[in-house]
Amino acid sequence: MTKADLVEGIAKDTGLSKKDTSVVVNMIIENICKALAEGDKVELRGFGSFKVKSRNPRKARNPRTGESVDVPAKLVPFFKASNELKLKVNV
Amino acid sequence: MTKAEIVENISSRTGLTKKEVAEAVECFLSTISEGLVRGEHYEIRGFGTFKVKERKARMARNPRTGEPVPVPDRKVPVFKVSRELKELVAQS
């Protein structure tokens, strides 16, 4: 399923035009991305939450050459599914 | 950030009523949830992919008692973050 399929389904369910639905869907995603870029978390009750985790710097190896490479500390986005969603999926 | 704040933001930018936006946001989340329940995955370009992964059964331990506990195989919802979003967050 793609964003287009998602928009199509939501438009049908809500009665909004596909154009409006598409704008809303893009804005939902944009809001989440922007919050994460600012280090904020997004909590969507019953669905899950999006947060930013920090990763410590580490030494990795280039698997081809075996050379050691420094990986700097970084921030990574991640999604934690709500218990409701976990229960629903695991049937 | 909460659902209410997202609804507020979208409503003020589009001129759609909060009620309309709230309905669309709920529908967005429930469509993905229900899709995952059916085993479908949702690929949203530039954002990431929601899908269901299978986890194998394993033996775990009760950390308090040290007792081994079997964990059956199960399905878990996962979100794979797109490269774009990873880069956006890493730069901040």
Coordinates of N, CA, C and O in Angstrom, one line a residue:
Chain A
M1 N 0.8 -1.2 0.0 CA 0.0 0.0 0.0 C 0.9 1.2 0.0 O 1.9 1.3 0.7
T2 N 0.4 2.2 -0.7 CA 1.2 3.5 -0.8 C 0.4 4.6 -0.2 O -0.7 4.4 0.2
K3 N 1.0 5.8 -0.2 CA 0.3 6.9 0.3 C -1.0 7.2 -0.5 O -2.1 7.5 0.0
A4 N -0.9 7.0 -1.8 CA -2.1 7.2 -2.7 C -3.3 6.2 -2.3 O -4.4 6.7 -2.2
D5 N -2.9 5.0 -2.0 CA -4.0 4.0 -1.5 C -4.6 4.5 -0.2 O -5.8 4.4 0.0
L6 N -3.7 5.0 0.7 CA -4.1 5.5 2.0 C -5.1 6.7 1.8 O -6.2 6.7 2.4
V7 N -4.7 7.6 0.9 CA -5.5 8.8 0.7 C -6.9 8.4 0.1 O -8.0 8.9 0.6
E8 N -6.9 7.5 -0.8 CA -8.1 7.0 -1.5 C -9.1 6.4 -0.4 O -10.2 6.7 -0.4
G9 N -8.5 5.6 0.5 CA -9.3 5.0 1.6 C -9.9 6.0 2.5 O -11.1 5.9 2.9
I10 N -9.1 6.9 2.9 CA -9.5 7.9 3.9 C -10.6 8.8 3.3 O -11.6 9.2 3.9
A11 N -10.4 9.2 2.0 CA -11.4 10.0 1.3 C -12.7 9.3 1.3 O -13.8 9.9 1.6
K12 N -12.7 8.1 1.0 CA -13.9 7.3 0.9 C -14.6 7.2 2.3 O -15.8 7.5 2.4
D13 N -13.8 7.0 3.3 CA -14.4 6.8 4.7 C -14.9 8.1 5.3 O -15.9 8.2 6.0
T14 N -14.2 9.3 5.0 CA -14.6 10.5 5.6 C -15.5 11.4 4.8 O -16.2 12.3 5.3
G15 N -15.6 11.1 3.5 CA -16.4 12.0 2.6 C -15.6 13.2 2.2 O -16.2 14.1 1.4
L16 N -14.4 13.4 2.6 CA -13.6 14.6 2.2 C -13.1 14.3 0.7 O -13.1 13.2 0.3
S17 N -12.8 15.4 0.0 CA -12.4 15.2 -1.3 C -11.0 14.6 -1.3 O -10.3 14.7 -0.3
K18 N -10.6 14.0 -2.4 CA -9.2 13.3 -2.4 C -8.2 14.4 -2.3 O -7.1 14.2 -1.7
K19 N -8.5 15.6 -2.8 CA -7.5 16.7 -2.8 C -7.3 17.1 -1.3 O -6.1 17.2 -0.9
D20 N -8.4 17.4 -0.6 CA -8.3 17.8 0.8 C -7.6 16.7 1.6 O -6.7 16.9 2.5
T21 N -8.0 15.4 1.4 CA -7.4 14.3 2.1 C -5.9 14.2 1.9 O -5.1 14.0 2.9
S22 N -5.5 14.4 0.7 CA -4.1 14.3 0.4 C -3.3 15.4 1.1 O -2.2 15.2 1.6
V23 N -3.9 16.6 1.1 CA -3.3 17.7 1.8 C -3.1 17.4 3.3 O -2.1 17.6 3.9
V24 N -4.2 16.9 3.9 CA -4.2 16.5 5.3 C -3.1 15.4 5.6 O -2.4 15.6 6.6
V25 N -3.1 14.4 4.8 CA -2.2 13.3 5.0 C -0.7 13.8 4.9 O 0.1 13.5 5.8
N26 N -0.5 14.7 3.9 CA 0.9 15.2 3.8 C 1.2 16.1 5.1 O 2.4 16.0 5.5
M27 N 0.2 16.8 5.6 CA 0.5 17.6 6.7 C 0.7 16.8 8.0 O 1.5 17.2 8.9
I28 N 0.0 15.7 8.1 CA 0.2 14.8 9.3 C 1.7 14.4 9.3 O 2.4 14.5 10.3
I29 N 2.1 13.9 8.1 CA 3.5 13.4 8.0 C 4.5 14.5 8.3 O 5.5 14.4 9.0
E30 N 4.2 15.7 7.7 CA 5.1 16.8 7.9 C 5.2 17.3 9.3 O 6.3 17.6 9.9
N31 N 4.0 17.3 10.0 CA 4.0 17.6 11.5 C 4.9 16.7 12.3 O 5.6 17.1 13.2
I32 N 4.8 15.4 12.0 CA 5.6 14.4 12.7 C 7.0 14.6 12.5 O 7.9 14.6 13.4
C33 N 7.4 14.7 11.2 CA 8.8 14.9 10.8 C 9.4 16.1 11.4 O 10.5 16.1 12.0
K34 N 8.6 17.2 11.4 CA 9.1 18.5 12.0 C 9.4 18.3 13.5 O 10.4 18.8 14.0
A35 N 8.4 17.7 14.2 CA 8.5 17.6 15.6 C 9.8 16.7 15.9 O 10.6 17.1 16.8
L36 N 10.0 15.7 15.2 CA 11.2 14.8 15.4 C 12.5 15.6 15.1 O 13.5 15.5 15.8
A37 N 12.5 16.4 14.0 CA 13.7 17.2 13.7 C 14.0 18.2 14.8 O 15.1 18.5 15.0
E38 N 13.0 18.6 15.6 CA 13.2 19.5 16.7 C 13.5 18.8 18.0 O 13.6 19.4 19.0
G39 N 13.5 17.4 17.9 CA 13.8 16.6 19.1 C 12.6 16.4 19.9 O 12.7 15.8 21.0
D40 N 11.4 16.8 19.4 CA 10.2 16.6 20.2 C 9.6 15.2 19.9 O 10.0 14.5 19.0
K41 N 8.8 14.7 20.8 CA 8.1 13.4 20.5 C 6.7 13.6 20.2 O 6.1 14.6 20.5
V42 N 6.1 12.6 19.4 CA 4.8 12.7 19.0 C 4.0 11.5 19.5 O 4.4 10.4 19.3
E43 N 3.0 11.8 20.3 CA 2.3 10.7 21.0 C 0.9 10.6 20.3 O 0.1 11.5 20.4
L44 N 0.6 9.4 19.7 CA -0.7 9.2 19.1 C -1.4 8.1 19.8 O -1.1 6.9 19.6
R45 N -2.3 8.5 20.7 CA -2.9 7.5 21.6 C -3.6 6.4 20.8 O -4.3 6.6 19.9
G46 N -3.3 5.2 21.3 CA -3.9 4.0 20.6 C -3.2 3.5 19.4 O -3.4 2.4 18.9
F47 N -2.2 4.3 19.0 CA -1.4 3.9 17.8 C 0.0 3.7 18.2 O 0.5 2.6 18.0
G48 N 0.6 4.7 18.7 CA 2.0 4.6 19.1 C 2.7 6.0 19.2 O 2.0 7.0 19.1
S49 N 4.0 6.0 19.5 CA 4.6 7.3 19.6 C 5.9 7.3 18.8 O 6.6 6.2 18.6
F50 N 6.2 8.4 18.3 CA 7.5 8.6 17.5 C 8.4 9.4 18.4 O 8.0 10.5 19.0
K51 N 9.6 9.0 18.6 CA 10.6 9.7 19.4 C 12.0 9.7 18.8 O 12.2 9.0 17.8
V52 N 12.8 10.5 19.4 CA 14.2 10.5 18.9 C 15.1 9.9 20.0 O 15.0 10.2 21.1
K53 N 16.0 9.0 19.6 CA 16.9 8.3 20.5 C 18.3 8.8 20.2 O 18.6 9.0 19.0
S54 N 19.1 8.9 21.2 CA 20.5 9.2 20.8 C 21.4 7.9 20.9 O 21.1 7.0 21.7
R55 N 22.3 7.8 19.9 CA 23.1 6.7 19.8 C 24.5 7.1 20.2 O 25.0 8.1 19.7
N56 N 25.2 6.3 21.0 CA 26.6 6.7 21.4 C 27.5 6.5 20.3 O 27.3 5.7 19.4
P57 N 28.6 7.2 20.3 CA 29.6 7.0 19.2 C 30.2 5.6 19.4 O 30.2 5.0 20.5
R58 N 30.6 5.0 18.3 CA 31.2 3.6 18.4 C 32.2 3.4 17.3 O 32.2 4.2 16.3
K59 N 33.0 2.4 17.5 CA 33.9 2.0 16.4 C 33.3 0.9 15.6 O 32.8 -0.1 16.2
A60 N 33.2 1.0 14.3 CA 32.7 0.0 13.5 C 33.8 -0.5 12.6 O 34.9 0.1 12.6
R61 N 33.5 -1.5 11.8 CA 34.5 -2.0 10.8 C 33.9 -2.0 9.4 O 32.7 -2.4 9.2
N62 N 34.7 -1.6 8.5 CA 34.3 -1.7 7.1 C 34.3 -3.2 6.8 O 35.4 -3.8 6.9
P63 N 33.2 -3.8 6.5 CA 33.2 -5.3 6.4 C 34.0 -5.8 5.2 O 34.5 -6.9 5.2
R64 N 34.3 -4.9 4.2 CA 35.0 -5.3 3.1 C 36.5 -5.3 3.4 O 37.2 -6.3 3.0
T65 N 37.0 -4.3 4.0 CA 38.4 -4.1 4.2 C 38.9 -4.5 5.6 O 40.1 -4.7 5.9
G66 N 37.9 -4.6 6.5 CA 38.3 -4.9 7.9 C 38.8 -3.7 8.6 O 39.2 -3.8 9.8
E67 N 38.9 -2.6 8.0 CA 39.4 -1.3 8.5 C 38.4 -0.8 9.6 O 37.2 -0.9 9.5
S68 N 39.0 -0.2 10.7 CA 38.1 0.3 11.7 C 37.7 1.7 11.4 O 38.5 2.5 10.9
V69 N 36.4 2.0 11.6 CA 35.9 3.3 11.2 C 35.2 3.9 12.5 O 34.5 3.2 13.2
D70 N 35.4 5.2 12.7 CA 34.7 5.8 13.8 C 33.3 6.2 13.4 O 33.1 6.9 12.4
V71 N 32.3 5.8 14.1 CA 30.9 6.2 13.9 C 30.6 7.2 15.0 O 30.6 6.9 16.1
P72 N 30.3 8.5 14.6 CA 30.0 9.5 15.6 C 28.7 9.3 16.3 O 27.8 8.5 15.8
A73 N 28.5 9.9 17.4 CA 27.2 9.9 18.1 C 26.1 10.5 17.2 O 26.4 11.4 16.4
K74 N 24.9 9.9 17.2 CA 23.9 10.5 16.4 C 22.5 10.3 17.0 O 22.3 9.6 17.9
L75 N 21.6 11.1 16.4 CA 20.2 11.0 16.8 C 19.4 10.2 15.8 O 19.6 10.4 14.6
V76 N 18.6 9.3 16.2 CA 17.8 8.5 15.3 C 16.4 8.5 15.7 O 16.0 8.3 16.9
P77 N 15.5 8.6 14.7 CA 14.1 8.6 15.0 C 13.6 7.1 15.1 O 14.2 6.2 14.5
F78 N 12.6 6.9 16.0 CA 12.1 5.5 16.1 C 10.6 5.6 16.5 O 10.1 6.6 17.0
F79 N 9.9 4.5 16.2 CA 8.5 4.4 16.5 C 8.3 3.3 17.5 O 8.8 2.2 17.3
K80 N 7.5 3.6 18.5 CA 7.1 2.6 19.5 C 5.6 2.4 19.3 O 4.8 3.3 19.5
A81 N 5.2 1.2 19.0 CA 3.8 0.9 18.8 C 3.1 0.8 20.1 O 3.7 0.4 21.1
S82 N 1.9 1.3 20.2 CA 1.1 1.2 21.5 C 0.8 -0.2 21.8 O 0.8 -1.1 20.9
N83 N 0.5 -0.5 23.1 CA 0.0 -1.8 23.4 C -1.2 -2.3 22.7 O -1.3 -3.4 22.3
E84 N -2.1 -1.4 22.5 CA -3.3 -1.7 21.7 C -3.0 -2.2 20.3 O -3.5 -3.2 19.9
L85 N -2.1 -1.5 19.6 CA -1.7 -1.9 18.3 C -1.0 -3.2 18.3 O -1.2 -4.1 17.5
K86 N -0.1 -3.4 19.3 CA 0.6 -4.7 19.4 C -0.3 -5.8 19.6 O -0.2 -6.9 19.0
L87 N -1.3 -5.6 20.4 CA -2.3 -6.7 20.7 C -3.1 -7.0 19.5 O -3.4 -8.2 19.2
K88 N -3.5 -6.0 18.8 CA -4.4 -6.1 17.6 C -3.6 -6.9 16.5 O -4.2 -7.8 15.8
V89 N -2.4 -6.6 16.3 CA -1.6 -7.2 15.2 C -1.3 -8.7 15.5 O -1.2 -9.5 14.7
N90 N -1.1 -9.0 16.8 CA -0.6 -10.3 17.2 C -1.8 -11.2 17.4 O -2.1 -11.6 18.6
V91 N -2.6 -11.6 16.4 CA -3.7 -12.5 16.6 C -3.5 -13.8 15.8 O -2.7 -13.9 14.9
Chain B
M1 N 4.3 16.4 21.3 CA 3.2 16.8 20.4 C 2.1 15.7 20.4 O 2.4 14.5 20.4
T2 N 0.9 16.1 20.4 CA -0.2 15.2 20.5 C -1.1 15.3 19.3 O -0.9 16.2 18.4
K3 N -2.1 14.4 19.2 CA -3.0 14.4 18.1 C -3.7 15.7 18.0 O -3.9 16.3 16.9
A4 N -4.2 16.2 19.2 CA -4.9 17.5 19.2 C -4.1 18.6 18.6 O -4.6 19.5 17.9
E5 N -2.8 18.7 18.9 CA -2.0 19.7 18.3 C -1.8 19.6 16.8 O -1.8 20.6 16.1
I6 N -1.7 18.4 16.4 CA -1.6 18.2 14.9 C -2.9 18.6 14.2 O -2.9 19.3 13.2
V7 N -4.0 18.2 14.8 CA -5.3 18.6 14.3 C -5.4 20.2 14.2 O -5.8 20.7 13.2
E8 N -5.1 20.8 15.3 CA -5.1 22.3 15.4 C -4.3 22.9 14.3 O -4.7 23.8 13.6
N9 N -3.1 22.4 14.1 CA -2.1 22.9 13.1 C -2.7 22.8 11.7 O -2.7 23.7 10.9
I10 N -3.2 21.6 11.4 CA -3.7 21.4 10.1 C -5.0 22.2 9.8 O -5.1 22.7 8.7
S11 N -5.8 22.2 10.8 CA -7.1 23.0 10.6 C -6.8 24.5 10.3 O -7.4 25.1 9.4
S12 N -5.8 25.0 11.1 CA -5.5 26.4 10.9 C -4.9 26.7 9.5 O -5.0 27.8 9.0
R13 N -4.2 25.7 9.0 CA -3.5 26.0 7.7 C -4.4 25.7 6.5 O -4.1 26.2 5.4
T14 N -5.4 24.8 6.7 CA -6.2 24.4 5.5 C -7.6 25.1 5.5 O -8.2 25.1 4.4
G15 N -8.1 25.6 6.6 CA -9.4 26.1 6.6 C -10.5 25.0 6.8 O -11.6 25.3 6.9
L16 N -10.0 23.8 6.8 CA -10.9 22.7 7.2 C -11.3 22.8 8.6 O -10.5 23.2 9.4
T17 N -12.5 22.3 9.0 CA -12.8 22.4 10.4 C -12.0 21.4 11.2 O -11.5 20.4 10.7
K18 N -11.9 21.7 12.5 CA -11.2 20.7 13.4 C -11.8 19.4 13.4 O -11.1 18.4 13.5
K19 N -13.1 19.4 13.3 CA -13.9 18.1 13.3 C -13.5 17.3 12.0 O -13.2 16.1 12.1
E20 N -13.4 17.9 10.9 CA -13.1 17.2 9.6 C -11.6 16.7 9.7 O -11.4 15.6 9.3
V21 N -10.7 17.6 10.2 CA -9.3 17.1 10.3 C -9.2 16.0 11.3 O -8.5 15.0 11.0
A22 N -9.9 16.1 12.4 CA -9.7 15.1 13.5 C -10.2 13.8 12.9 O -9.6 12.7 13.2
E23 N -11.3 13.8 12.1 CA -11.8 12.6 11.5 C -10.8 12.0 10.6 O -10.6 10.8 10.6
A24 N -10.2 12.8 9.8 CA -9.2 12.4 8.8 C -8.0 11.8 9.5 O -7.5 10.7 9.1
V25 N -7.6 12.4 10.6 CA -6.4 11.9 11.3 C -6.7 10.6 11.9 O -5.9 9.6 11.8
E26 N -7.9 10.4 12.6 CA -8.3 9.2 13.1 C -8.3 8.1 12.1 O -7.9 6.9 12.3
C27 N -8.9 8.5 10.9 CA -9.0 7.5 9.8 C -7.7 7.1 9.3 O -7.5 5.9 9.0
F28 N -6.7 8.0 9.2 CA -5.4 7.7 8.8 C -4.8 6.7 9.7 O -4.2 5.7 9.2
L29 N -4.9 6.9 11.0 CA -4.3 5.9 12.0 C -5.0 4.6 12.0 O -4.4 3.5 12.0
S30 N -6.4 4.6 11.9 CA -7.1 3.3 11.9 C -6.9 2.6 10.7 O -6.9 1.3 10.7
T31 N -6.8 3.3 9.5 CA -6.5 2.6 8.3 C -5.2 1.8 8.3 O -5.1 0.6 7.9
I32 N -4.2 2.5 8.8 CA -2.9 1.8 8.9 C -3.0 0.6 9.9 O -2.5 -0.5 9.6
S33 N -3.6 0.9 11.1 CA -3.7 -0.2 12.1 C -4.4 -1.4 11.5 O -3.9 -2.5 11.6
E34 N -5.5 -1.1 10.8 CA -6.3 -2.3 10.3 C -5.6 -3.0 9.2 O -5.7 -4.2 9.0
G35 N -4.9 -2.2 8.4 CA -4.0 -2.8 7.3 C -3.0 -3.7 7.9 O -2.8 -4.8 7.4
L36 N -2.3 -3.3 9.0 CA -1.3 -4.1 9.6 C -1.9 -5.4 10.2 O -1.3 -6.4 10.1
V37 N -3.1 -5.3 10.7 CA -3.8 -6.4 11.3 C -4.0 -7.5 10.1 O -3.9 -8.7 10.3
R38 N -4.3 -7.0 8.9 CA -4.5 -7.9 7.8 C -3.2 -8.3 7.2 O -3.2 -9.0 6.2
G39 N -2.1 -7.8 7.7 CA -0.8 -8.2 7.2 C -0.3 -7.4 6.1 O 0.7 -7.7 5.4
E40 N -1.0 -6.2 5.8 CA -0.5 -5.4 4.8 C 0.6 -4.4 5.3 O 0.7 -4.3 6.5
H41 N 1.3 -3.9 4.3 CA 2.3 -2.9 4.8 C 2.0 -1.5 4.1 O 1.4 -1.5 3.0
Y42 N 2.4 -0.5 4.7 CA 2.2 0.9 4.2 C 3.5 1.6 4.0 O 4.2 1.8 4.9
E43 N 3.7 1.9 2.7 CA 5.0 2.6 2.4 C 4.7 4.1 2.1 O 4.0 4.4 1.2
I44 N 5.2 4.9 3.0 CA 5.0 6.4 2.8 C 6.3 7.0 2.4 O 7.2 7.1 3.3
R45 N 6.5 7.4 1.2 CA 7.7 7.9 0.7 C 8.2 9.1 1.5 O 7.4 10.0 1.7
G46 N 9.4 9.1 1.8 CA 10.0 10.2 2.6 C 9.8 10.2 4.1 O 10.3 11.0 4.8
F47 N 8.9 9.2 4.5 CA 8.6 9.1 5.9 C 9.1 7.7 6.4 O 9.9 7.6 7.3
G48 N 8.5 6.7 5.9 CA 8.9 5.3 6.3 C 7.8 4.3 6.0 O 6.9 4.6 5.3
T49 N 8.0 3.1 6.4 CA 7.2 2.0 6.1 C 6.6 1.3 7.4 O 7.4 1.0 8.3
F50 N 5.3 1.2 7.5 CA 4.7 0.4 8.6 C 4.5 -1.0 8.1 O 3.9 -1.2 7.0
K51 N 5.0 -2.0 8.9 CA 4.8 -3.3 8.5 C 4.8 -4.2 9.7 O 5.0 -3.8 10.8
V52 N 4.4 -5.5 9.5 CA 4.4 -6.5 10.6 C 5.5 -7.4 10.4 O 5.8 -7.9 9.3
K53 N 6.2 -7.7 11.5 CA 7.3 -8.6 11.5 C 7.0 -9.8 12.4 O 6.3 -9.6 13.4
E54 N 7.5 -11.0 12.0 CA 7.3 -12.2 12.8 C 8.5 -12.3 13.8 O 9.7 -12.2 13.3
R55 N 8.2 -12.5 15.0 CA 9.3 -12.8 16.0 C 9.2 -14.3 16.4 O 8.1 -14.8 16.6
K56 N 10.4 -15.0 16.3 CA 10.4 -16.4 16.7 C 10.1 -16.6 18.2 O 10.5 -15.7 19.0
A57 N 9.7 -17.8 18.5 CA 9.5 -18.1 19.9 C 10.9 -18.2 20.5 O 11.9 -18.5 19.9
R58 N 11.0 -17.8 21.8 CA 12.3 -17.9 22.5 C 12.1 -18.1 24.0 O 11.0 -18.0 24.5
M59 N 13.2 -18.5 24.6 CA 13.1 -18.6 26.1 C 13.6 -17.3 26.7 O 14.7 -16.8 26.3
A60 N 12.9 -16.7 27.6 CA 13.3 -15.5 28.2 C 13.4 -15.8 29.7 O 13.2 -17.0 30.1
R61 N 13.9 -14.9 30.5 CA 14.0 -15.1 31.9 C 13.2 -14.0 32.7 O 13.2 -12.9 32.3
N62 N 12.5 -14.5 33.7 CA 11.9 -13.5 34.6 C 13.1 -12.8 35.3 O 13.8 -13.5 36.1
P63 N 13.3 -11.5 35.1 CA 14.5 -10.9 35.7 C 14.5 -10.9 37.2 O 15.5 -10.8 37.8
R64 N 13.3 -11.0 37.8 CA 13.3 -10.9 39.3 C 13.7 -12.3 39.9 O 14.5 -12.4 40.8
T65 N 13.1 -13.4 39.3 CA 13.3 -14.7 39.9 C 14.4 -15.5 39.2 O 14.9 -16.5 39.7
G66 N 14.7 -15.1 38.0 CA 15.7 -15.8 37.2 C 15.1 -17.1 36.5 O 15.8 -17.8 35.9
E67 N 13.8 -17.2 36.7 CA 13.2 -18.4 36.2 C 13.0 -18.3 34.6 O 12.7 -17.2 34.1
P68 N 13.3 -19.4 33.9 CA 13.1 -19.3 32.4 C 11.6 -19.3 32.1 O 10.8 -20.0 32.7
V69 N 11.2 -18.4 31.1 CA 9.8 -18.3 30.7 C 9.8 -18.4 29.2 O 10.6 -17.8 28.5
P70 N 8.9 -19.3 28.7 CA 8.9 -19.4 27.2 C 8.1 -18.2 26.6 O 7.1 -17.8 27.2
V71 N 8.6 -17.6 25.6 CA 7.9 -16.5 24.9 C 7.5 -17.1 23.5 O 8.3 -17.6 22.7
P72 N 6.2 -17.2 23.2 CA 5.8 -17.9 22.0 C 6.1 -17.0 20.8 O 6.4 -15.8 20.9
D73 N 6.1 -17.6 19.6 CA 6.3 -16.7 18.4 C 5.1 -15.7 18.3 O 4.0 -16.0 18.7
R74 N 5.4 -14.6 17.7 CA 4.4 -13.5 17.7 C 4.7 -12.6 16.6 O 5.7 -12.5 16.0
K75 N 3.7 -11.7 16.3 CA 3.8 -10.7 15.3 C 3.9 -9.4 15.9 O 3.1 -9.1 16.9
V76 N 4.8 -8.5 15.5 CA 4.9 -7.2 16.0 C 4.9 -6.1 14.9 O 5.4 -6.3 13.9
P77 N 4.2 -5.0 15.2 CA 4.1 -3.9 14.3 C 5.5 -3.2 14.3 O 6.0 -2.9 15.4
V78 N 6.1 -2.8 13.2 CA 7.3 -2.1 13.2 C 7.2 -0.9 12.1 O 6.4 -1.0 11.2
F79 N 8.0 0.1 12.4 CA 8.1 1.2 11.5 C 9.5 1.3 11.1 O 10.4 1.5 11.9
K80 N 9.8 1.2 9.8 CA 11.1 1.4 9.3 C 11.2 2.8 8.8 O 10.5 3.2 7.8
V81 N 12.1 3.6 9.4 CA 12.3 5.0 9.1 C 13.0 5.2 7.8 O 13.9 4.5 7.5
S82 N 12.5 6.1 7.0 CA 13.1 6.3 5.7 C 14.4 7.0 5.8 O 14.7 7.6 6.9
R83 N 15.3 6.9 4.8 CA 16.6 7.5 4.9 C 16.4 9.1 5.0 O 17.2 9.7 5.8
E84 N 15.5 9.6 4.3 CA 15.2 11.1 4.4 C 15.0 11.5 5.8 O 15.5 12.5 6.3
L85 N 14.1 10.8 6.5 CA 13.7 11.2 7.9 C 14.9 11.0 8.8 O 15.2 11.8 9.7
K86 N 15.7 9.9 8.6 CA 16.9 9.7 9.4 C 17.9 10.9 9.2 O 18.4 11.4 10.2
E87 N 18.0 11.3 8.0 CA 19.0 12.4 7.7 C 18.5 13.7 8.3 O 19.2 14.5 8.9
L88 N 17.2 13.9 8.2 CA 16.5 15.1 8.8 C 16.8 15.2 10.3 O 17.1 16.3 10.8
V89 N 16.6 14.1 11.0 CA 16.8 14.1 12.4 C 18.3 14.2 12.8 O 18.6 14.9 13.8
A90 N 19.1 13.5 12.1 CA 20.5 13.5 12.4 C 21.1 14.9 12.3 O 22.1 15.2 13.0
Q91 N 20.6 15.7 11.3 CA 21.2 17.0 11.1 C 20.8 18.0 12.2 O 21.4 19.1 12.4
S92 N 19.7 17.7 13.0 CA 19.2 18.6 13.9 C 20.0 18.8 15.2 O 20.8 17.9 15.5

